[in-house]
CSV table of C-alpha atoms in Angstrom, one decimal:
chain,number,residue,atom,x,y,z
A,1,UNK,CA,-53.9,-35.7,7.4
A,2,UNK,CA,-55.4,-34.2,3.9
A,3,UNK,CA,-53.5,-31.4,2.7
A,4,UNK,CA,-55.7,-28.2,1.3
A,5,UNK,CA,-55.8,-28.2,-2.5
A,6,UNK,CA,-57.5,-25.3,-2.9
A,7,UNK,CA,-59.8,-22.6,-1.3
A,8,UNK,CA,-62.4,-20.4,-2.1
A,9,UNK,CA,-64.1,-17.9,0.5
A,10,UNK,CA,-67.7,-16.8,-0.3
A,11,UNK,CA,-68.1,-14.8,2.4
A,12,UNK,CA,-65.7,-13.5,4.8
A,13,UNK,CA,-64.9,-10.0,5.5
A,14,UNK,CA,-63.6,-8.2,2.4
A,15,UNK,CA,-62.3,-11.2,0.9
A,16,UNK,CA,-66.0,-12.4,-0.6
A,17,UNK,CA,-65.6,-14.3,-4.3
A,18,UNK,CA,-61.8,-14.8,-3.5
A,19,UNK,CA,-60.9,-18.0,-5.5
A,20,UNK,CA,-57.2,-20.2,-5.0
A,21,UNK,CA,-57.6,-23.0,-7.4
A,22,UNK,CA,-54.3,-24.5,-6.6
A,23,UNK,CA,-52.2,-24.8,-3.6
A,24,UNK,CA,-48.9,-26.2,-2.8
A,25,UNK,CA,-48.5,-29.0,-0.8
A,26,UNK,CA,-46.2,-28.0,1.7
A,27,UNK,CA,-45.6,-24.3,2.2
A,28,UNK,CA,-47.8,-21.2,0.7
A,29,UNK,CA,-46.7,-17.7,0.7
A,30,UNK,CA,-49.6,-14.8,0.6
A,31,UNK,CA,-48.4,-11.8,-0.4
A,32,UNK,CA,-50.1,-8.7,-1.7
A,33,UNK,CA,-50.1,-4.6,-0.8
A,34,UNK,CA,-51.5,-3.3,2.7
A,35,UNK,CA,-55.1,-4.1,2.7
A,36,UNK,CA,-55.1,-6.7,0.0
A,37,UNK,CA,-56.8,-9.4,2.8
A,38,UNK,CA,-53.3,-11.8,3.5
A,39,UNK,CA,-54.3,-11.7,7.3
A,40,UNK,CA,-57.8,-12.1,6.6
A,41,UNK,CA,-57.2,-15.0,4.4
A,42,UNK,CA,-55.0,-17.2,6.8
A,43,UNK,CA,-57.9,-16.3,9.2
A,44,UNK,CA,-60.7,-18.0,7.1
A,45,UNK,CA,-58.3,-21.0,6.2
A,46,UNK,CA,-58.0,-21.5,10.2
A,47,UNK,CA,-61.4,-21.3,10.4
A,48,UNK,CA,-62.4,-23.5,7.5
A,49,UNK,CA,-59.2,-26.4,9.0
A,50,UNK,CA,-61.3,-26.0,12.6
A,51,UNK,CA,-65.0,-26.2,11.2
A,52,UNK,CA,-65.7,-28.5,13.5
A,53,UNK,CA,-65.1,-26.4,16.3
A,54,UNK,CA,-67.3,-23.3,15.4
A,55,UNK,CA,-66.3,-21.6,18.6
A,56,UNK,CA,-63.1,-20.9,16.8
A,57,UNK,CA,-65.2,-17.8,15.7
A,58,UNK,CA,-65.4,-16.3,18.9
A,59,UNK,CA,-61.1,-16.8,19.1
A,60,UNK,CA,-59.0,-13.7,19.5
A,61,UNK,CA,-57.2,-14.1,16.3
A,62,UNK,CA,-60.1,-14.3,14.5
A,63,UNK,CA,-61.7,-11.4,16.6
A,64,UNK,CA,-58.5,-8.7,16.3
A,65,UNK,CA,-59.6,-8.0,19.8
A,66,UNK,CA,-60.1,-9.3,23.4
A,67,UNK,CA,-63.7,-8.2,23.4
A,68,UNK,CA,-66.4,-11.3,23.5
A,69,UNK,CA,-69.1,-10.6,21.3
A,70,UNK,CA,-72.2,-12.0,21.1
A,71,UNK,CA,-72.6,-12.2,17.7
A,72,UNK,CA,-69.4,-13.3,16.4
A,73,UNK,CA,-70.5,-13.2,12.6
A,74,UNK,CA,-71.5,-9.6,12.3
A,75,UNK,CA,-68.3,-8.0,12.3
A,76,UNK,CA,-66.8,-10.9,10.2
A,77,UNK,CA,-69.2,-11.2,7.3
A,78,UNK,CA,-72.7,-9.6,8.1
A,79,UNK,CA,-74.8,-12.2,7.9
A,80,UNK,CA,-73.0,-15.6,7.1
A,81,UNK,CA,-69.6,-16.9,6.9
A,82,UNK,CA,-69.5,-19.2,4.1
A,83,UNK,CA,-66.0,-21.3,3.0
A,84,UNK,CA,-64.9,-24.0,0.6
A,85,UNK,CA,-62.1,-26.0,-0.1
A,86,UNK,CA,-60.7,-29.5,-1.4
A,87,UNK,CA,-58.7,-31.7,1.2
A,88,UNK,CA,-57.5,-34.7,0.0
A,89,UNK,CA,-59.3,-34.7,-3.4
A,90,UNK,CA,-62.8,-34.5,-1.7
A,91,UNK,CA,-64.9,-30.9,-1.9
A,92,UNK,CA,-65.5,-29.6,1.7
A,93,UNK,CA,-67.8,-26.5,3.0
A,94,UNK,CA,-68.6,-24.8,5.9
A,95,UNK,CA,-71.2,-22.2,6.4
A,96,UNK,CA,-72.1,-20.1,9.9
A,97,UNK,CA,-74.9,-18.4,11.2
A,98,UNK,CA,-75.5,-16.4,14.1
A,99,UNK,CA,-79.6,-16.5,15.4
A,100,UNK,CA,-80.4,-14.2,18.2
A,101,UNK,CA,-82.7,-15.5,20.8
A,102,UNK,CA,-85.0,-12.1,20.0
A,103,UNK,CA,-85.7,-14.1,17.0
A,104,UNK,CA,-89.5,-15.6,17.6
A,105,UNK,CA,-88.8,-18.5,15.5
A,106,UNK,CA,-86.0,-20.1,17.9
A,107,UNK,CA,-86.5,-19.0,20.7
A,108,UNK,CA,-88.0,-22.1,21.8
A,109,UNK,CA,-85.1,-24.3,20.4
A,110,UNK,CA,-82.8,-22.1,22.6
A,111,UNK,CA,-84.2,-22.3,25.8
A,112,UNK,CA,-82.6,-21.3,28.9
A,113,UNK,CA,-79.6,-22.5,30.8
A,114,UNK,CA,-78.7,-23.6,33.7
A,115,UNK,CA,-77.4,-21.1,36.0
A,116,UNK,CA,-76.1,-20.1,39.6
A,117,UNK,CA,-78.7,-20.4,42.4
A,118,UNK,CA,-80.5,-17.6,43.4
A,119,UNK,CA,-79.5,-15.2,46.5
A,120,UNK,CA,-81.4,-17.5,49.4
A,121,UNK,CA,-80.1,-20.9,48.0
A,122,UNK,CA,-83.4,-22.4,47.8
A,123,UNK,CA,-84.2,-21.6,44.0
A,124,UNK,CA,-82.4,-22.4,40.8
A,125,UNK,CA,-82.0,-19.4,38.3
A,126,UNK,CA,-81.5,-19.3,34.4
A,127,UNK,CA,-79.6,-17.4,32.2
A,128,UNK,CA,-81.5,-16.5,29.3
A,129,UNK,CA,-79.6,-17.8,25.8
A,130,UNK,CA,-78.5,-14.9,23.7
A,131,UNK,CA,-78.5,-16.9,20.2
A,132,UNK,CA,-77.1,-19.7,18.5
A,133,UNK,CA,-74.9,-20.9,16.0
A,134,UNK,CA,-76.2,-22.8,12.8
A,135,UNK,CA,-73.4,-24.5,11.4
A,136,UNK,CA,-73.3,-26.5,7.8
A,137,UNK,CA,-70.3,-28.5,7.4
A,138,UNK,CA,-70.5,-30.0,3.7
A,139,UNK,CA,-73.7,-28.6,3.4
A,140,UNK,CA,-75.4,-30.5,6.2
A,141,UNK,CA,-76.3,-28.7,9.2
A,142,UNK,CA,-75.4,-29.8,12.5
A,143,UNK,CA,-77.5,-30.8,14.9
A,144,UNK,CA,-77.5,-28.9,18.2
A,145,UNK,CA,-79.3,-31.5,20.2
A,146,UNK,CA,-76.5,-33.8,19.1
A,147,UNK,CA,-73.3,-32.7,20.9
A,148,UNK,CA,-73.5,-28.6,21.8
A,149,UNK,CA,-71.8,-26.3,23.4
A,150,UNK,CA,-72.1,-23.0,25.0
A,151,UNK,CA,-69.7,-20.1,24.8
A,152,UNK,CA,-70.4,-17.4,27.4
A,153,UNK,CA,-70.2,-13.8,26.5
A,154,UNK,CA,-70.8,-10.7,28.7
A,155,UNK,CA,-74.2,-10.9,28.1
A,156,UNK,CA,-74.9,-14.7,28.5
A,157,UNK,CA,-74.4,-18.0,26.6
A,158,UNK,CA,-74.3,-18.7,23.1
A,159,UNK,CA,-75.1,-21.9,22.2
A,160,UNK,CA,-73.5,-24.0,19.2
A,161,UNK,CA,-73.2,-27.4,18.1
A,162,UNK,CA,-69.6,-29.3,18.1
A,163,UNK,CA,-68.9,-32.6,16.9
A,164,UNK,CA,-65.5,-34.5,16.6
A,165,UNK,CA,-63.3,-34.3,14.2
A,166,UNK,CA,-62.1,-36.9,11.5
A,167,UNK,CA,-59.4,-39.2,13.2
A,168,UNK,CA,-55.9,-38.4,12.3
A,169,UNK,CA,-56.6,-35.0,12.0
A,170,UNK,CA,-54.0,-32.6,13.1
A,171,UNK,CA,-54.7,-28.9,14.5
A,172,UNK,CA,-54.0,-25.6,13.1
A,173,UNK,CA,-52.0,-23.5,14.5
A,174,UNK,CA,-52.1,-19.5,14.5
A,175,UNK,CA,-49.0,-17.9,15.2
A,176,UNK,CA,-48.8,-13.6,15.2
A,177,UNK,CA,-52.7,-12.3,15.1
A,178,UNK,CA,-52.9,-9.7,18.4
A,179,UNK,CA,-50.5,-11.5,20.5
A,180,UNK,CA,-47.4,-9.7,21.7
A,181,UNK,CA,-44.8,-11.9,19.5
A,182,UNK,CA,-42.5,-11.8,22.6
A,183,UNK,CA,-45.0,-13.7,24.9
A,184,UNK,CA,-44.7,-17.1,25.7
A,185,UNK,CA,-48.4,-17.9,26.4
A,186,UNK,CA,-49.4,-21.3,28.1
A,187,UNK,CA,-50.5,-22.8,25.0
A,188,UNK,CA,-47.4,-22.5,23.0
A,189,UNK,CA,-45.3,-24.2,26.7
A,190,UNK,CA,-47.7,-26.8,26.3
A,191,UNK,CA,-46.6,-27.5,22.7
A,192,UNK,CA,-43.2,-27.5,23.2
A,193,UNK,CA,-43.8,-29.4,26.6
A,194,UNK,CA,-45.6,-32.2,24.3
A,195,UNK,CA,-42.7,-31.9,21.7
A,196,UNK,CA,-40.3,-32.6,24.1
A,197,UNK,CA,-42.3,-35.7,25.5
A,198,UNK,CA,-42.3,-37.0,21.9
A,199,UNK,CA,-38.7,-37.1,21.8
A,200,UNK,CA,-38.4,-34.3,19.0
A,201,UNK,CA,-37.0,-31.4,20.9
A,202,UNK,CA,-34.0,-31.6,18.4
A,203,UNK,CA,-36.1,-30.5,15.4
A,204,UNK,CA,-36.8,-27.2,17.7
A,205,UNK,CA,-33.2,-26.9,17.9
A,206,UNK,CA,-32.1,-27.5,14.7
A,207,UNK,CA,-34.6,-24.3,13.6
A,208,UNK,CA,-33.0,-22.4,16.2
A,209,UNK,CA,-29.7,-22.7,15.2
A,210,UNK,CA,-30.4,-20.4,12.0
A,211,UNK,CA,-29.7,-17.6,14.6
A,212,UNK,CA,-25.8,-18.9,15.4
A,213,UNK,CA,-26.0,-17.7,19.0
A,214,UNK,CA,-24.5,-20.8,20.7
A,215,UNK,CA,-28.0,-22.3,21.7
A,216,UNK,CA,-27.1,-25.6,23.4
A,217,UNK,CA,-30.4,-27.0,25.3
A,218,UNK,CA,-33.4,-25.3,26.3
A,219,UNK,CA,-35.7,-26.4,29.6
A,220,UNK,CA,-38.9,-24.9,31.2
A,221,UNK,CA,-38.3,-23.6,34.5
A,222,UNK,CA,-40.8,-21.8,37.2
A,223,UNK,CA,-41.3,-19.6,39.7
A,224,UNK,CA,-43.4,-17.8,41.7
A,225,UNK,CA,-44.2,-15.1,39.0
A,226,UNK,CA,-45.0,-17.9,36.4
A,227,UNK,CA,-42.9,-20.3,34.1
A,228,UNK,CA,-39.8,-19.3,31.8
A,229,UNK,CA,-38.2,-20.9,29.0
A,230,UNK,CA,-34.7,-21.1,29.8
A,231,UNK,CA,-31.5,-21.6,27.4
A,232,UNK,CA,-28.4,-23.0,27.8
A,233,UNK,CA,-25.5,-22.2,25.3
A,234,UNK,CA,-22.7,-23.7,24.1
A,235,UNK,CA,-20.3,-22.4,26.3
A,236,UNK,CA,-21.8,-23.5,29.6
A,237,UNK,CA,-23.6,-20.4,30.4
A,238,UNK,CA,-27.4,-20.1,30.8
A,239,UNK,CA,-30.1,-17.4,30.9
A,240,UNK,CA,-33.7,-16.6,30.2
A,241,UNK,CA,-34.2,-17.4,26.5
A,242,UNK,CA,-35.5,-13.6,25.8
A,243,UNK,CA,-31.8,-12.7,26.8
A,244,UNK,CA,-30.7,-13.8,23.3
A,245,UNK,CA,-33.1,-11.6,21.5
A,246,UNK,CA,-36.7,-11.0,20.3
A,247,UNK,CA,-35.5,-13.0,17.2
A,248,UNK,CA,-34.6,-15.6,19.0
A,249,UNK,CA,-38.2,-15.6,21.0
A,250,UNK,CA,-40.0,-15.1,17.2
A,251,UNK,CA,-38.3,-18.0,16.1
A,252,UNK,CA,-39.0,-20.5,19.4
A,253,UNK,CA,-42.7,-19.7,18.7
A,254,UNK,CA,-42.4,-20.4,15.1
A,255,UNK,CA,-40.8,-23.7,15.9
A,256,UNK,CA,-43.1,-24.8,18.8
A,257,UNK,CA,-45.9,-23.4,17.0
A,258,UNK,CA,-44.9,-25.8,14.0
A,259,UNK,CA,-44.1,-28.7,16.2
A,260,UNK,CA,-47.5,-28.4,17.3
A,261,UNK,CA,-49.4,-28.4,14.3
A,262,UNK,CA,-48.0,-32.0,13.5
A,263,UNK,CA,-50.7,-33.6,10.9
A,264,UNK,CA,-52.2,-30.3,10.9
A,265,UNK,CA,-51.8,-26.7,9.2
A,266,UNK,CA,-49.7,-23.7,10.6
A,267,UNK,CA,-50.8,-20.0,9.9
A,268,UNK,CA,-48.3,-17.0,10.3
A,269,UNK,CA,-48.5,-13.7,9.6
A,270,UNK,CA,-45.5,-11.4,8.5
A,271,UNK,CA,-42.9,-14.8,8.6
A,272,UNK,CA,-40.0,-12.6,8.3
A,273,UNK,CA,-40.2,-10.5,11.4
A,274,UNK,CA,-37.5,-10.6,13.6
A,275,UNK,CA,-35.2,-12.3,11.2
A,276,UNK,CA,-32.4,-11.1,8.9
A,277,UNK,CA,-32.5,-11.3,5.6
A,278,UNK,CA,-29.1,-12.9,5.7
A,279,UNK,CA,-30.5,-15.8,7.4
A,280,UNK,CA,-33.6,-16.3,5.2
A,281,UNK,CA,-32.6,-19.3,3.2
A,282,UNK,CA,-31.2,-21.4,5.6
A,283,UNK,CA,-33.9,-20.4,7.8
A,284,UNK,CA,-36.3,-21.8,5.3
A,285,UNK,CA,-34.1,-24.9,4.5
A,286,UNK,CA,-34.7,-26.2,8.1
A,287,UNK,CA,-38.5,-25.1,8.2
A,288,UNK,CA,-39.1,-27.1,4.8
A,289,UNK,CA,-37.5,-30.1,6.7
A,290,UNK,CA,-39.6,-29.6,9.9
A,291,UNK,CA,-42.6,-29.5,8.2
A,292,UNK,CA,-42.2,-32.2,5.8
A,293,UNK,CA,-41.1,-34.3,8.9
A,294,UNK,CA,-44.7,-33.5,10.6
A,295,UNK,CA,-46.5,-33.8,7.6
A,296,UNK,CA,-47.4,-29.6,8.3
A,297,UNK,CA,-49.1,-27.6,5.6
A,298,UNK,CA,-47.7,-24.3,6.1
A,299,UNK,CA,-49.7,-20.8,5.0
A,300,UNK,CA,-47.5,-17.9,5.6
A,301,UNK,CA,-48.0,-13.8,4.8
A,302,UNK,CA,-44.7,-11.7,3.9
A,303,UNK,CA,-44.2,-8.0,2.3
A,304,UNK,CA,-40.9,-9.0,1.8
A,305,UNK,CA,-39.0,-9.6,-1.2
A,306,UNK,CA,-35.5,-11.4,0.3
A,307,UNK,CA,-38.0,-13.8,2.0
A,308,UNK,CA,-39.9,-14.8,-1.0
A,309,UNK,CA,-36.6,-15.0,-3.0
A,310,UNK,CA,-34.8,-16.9,0.1
A,311,UNK,CA,-37.9,-19.6,-0.2
A,312,UNK,CA,-37.1,-20.2,-3.5
A,313,UNK,CA,-33.5,-20.7,-3.8
A,314,UNK,CA,-34.0,-23.1,0.0
A,315,UNK,CA,-36.6,-25.1,-2.0
A,316,UNK,CA,-34.7,-25.8,-5.0
A,317,UNK,CA,-35.5,-28.9,-6.6
A,318,UNK,CA,-38.5,-29.4,-4.5
A,319,UNK,CA,-40.1,-26.0,-6.1
A,320,UNK,CA,-43.2,-27.8,-6.4
A,321,UNK,CA,-44.0,-27.8,-2.7
A,322,UNK,CA,-43.8,-24.1,-2.5
A,323,UNK,CA,-46.2,-22.0,-3.8
A,324,UNK,CA,-46.7,-17.8,-4.2
A,325,UNK,CA,-50.1,-16.7,-4.1
A,326,UNK,CA,-50.7,-13.1,-4.5
A,327,UNK,CA,-54.0,-10.9,-3.7
A,328,UNK,CA,-55.0,-8.0,-5.7
A,329,UNK,CA,-58.0,-6.4,-6.7
A,330,UNK,CA,-58.0,-5.8,-10.4
A,331,UNK,CA,-61.3,-4.2,-10.7
A,332,UNK,CA,-61.7,-1.6,-8.3
A,333,UNK,CA,-64.8,-2.6,-6.0
A,334,UNK,CA,-64.8,-5.9,-7.8
A,335,UNK,CA,-63.7,-8.9,-6.0
A,336,UNK,CA,-60.2,-10.1,-4.4
A,337,UNK,CA,-58.3,-12.1,-7.1
A,338,UNK,CA,-55.5,-14.2,-6.6
A,339,UNK,CA,-52.1,-15.3,-9.0
A,340,UNK,CA,-50.6,-18.5,-8.6
A,341,UNK,CA,-46.7,-19.5,-8.9
A,342,UNK,CA,-45.0,-22.6,-8.4
A,343,UNK,CA,-42.5,-25.0,-9.3
A,344,UNK,CA,-40.7,-23.6,-12.5
A,345,UNK,CA,-43.0,-20.5,-13.1
A,346,UNK,CA,-42.3,-19.6,-9.8
A,347,UNK,CA,-38.1,-19.4,-10.4
A,348,UNK,CA,-38.8,-18.3,-14.0
A,349,UNK,CA,-40.8,-14.9,-12.5
A,350,UNK,CA,-38.0,-14.5,-10.0
A,351,UNK,CA,-35.5,-14.6,-12.7
A,352,UNK,CA,-37.8,-12.0,-14.5
A,353,UNK,CA,-37.9,-9.4,-11.8
A,354,UNK,CA,-41.7,-10.6,-12.0
A,355,UNK,CA,-43.0,-8.5,-8.8
A,356,UNK,CA,-44.4,-11.4,-6.4
A,357,UNK,CA,-45.0,-9.3,-3.6
């Protein structure tokens, strides 16, 4: 997998013009005041990595809502989403626009989608498409006729192109967003199950051992209410994982999603949530070890000085694998900017009490 080496937001939410010329190979912490754009940057990187599946723009982690929009662009970037980056030494770009069906120029191209049969069962009813997405990858527009998908909205289908991602490209997994941090949804359980089948459950248990709660093993149990992660402790007792506390559930989510992002990207909002400051250095030690073993690049937002300090300490001689990107607006309504600290400059900034948050 080719790690992201630089990133530029031309148009997305309030980040228009944000340029991040350098990115650390393994772990990137994103800091900044409230409304600086930390969460928006995570979303933009997620969309950029997943650009071969434009339907991600409807995902609730991007929408920050469960409401399905017909036009997925207007609430995010007015007329278009446009992102650029460097992966594996190659310049890449992603642009997306929504074209409504009412536009005479494209009405014939959109046509209609087959729908349910009419009431008498003898006639085929059709559902008019509400619009389509135009998508450019590396400045080449994808042809909807060559391979298209349909995203259903409350007002009807929206068409979008879909092409297979390059071979060996891992998925991007976003942790946090609008989800309940204590919830264990099916996607998460599937990632954990895939990790167990691959013989890598010990990697997850190693991360969870940070909390020193005597966790010995975990398994998935089901009943009429659904599925549960069941924990076995070193004293032989067993209980639902959430009985070990919200911090344990949060850490399980992080570790399972990190495993599921193998060869890809993990994006985490407020990564320190649920963790006491006393365990943060060891947390970073273990997360770094697992990210390295799984070849995952991590982008994580944080407000915590203790979290940043612990990461710097944990990476030690591998400080070039860690970067802190501080988002700020230096000129009133001007474009957002970002500072960059990595390697020796990061340790020096900490030692000089430079404000990294």
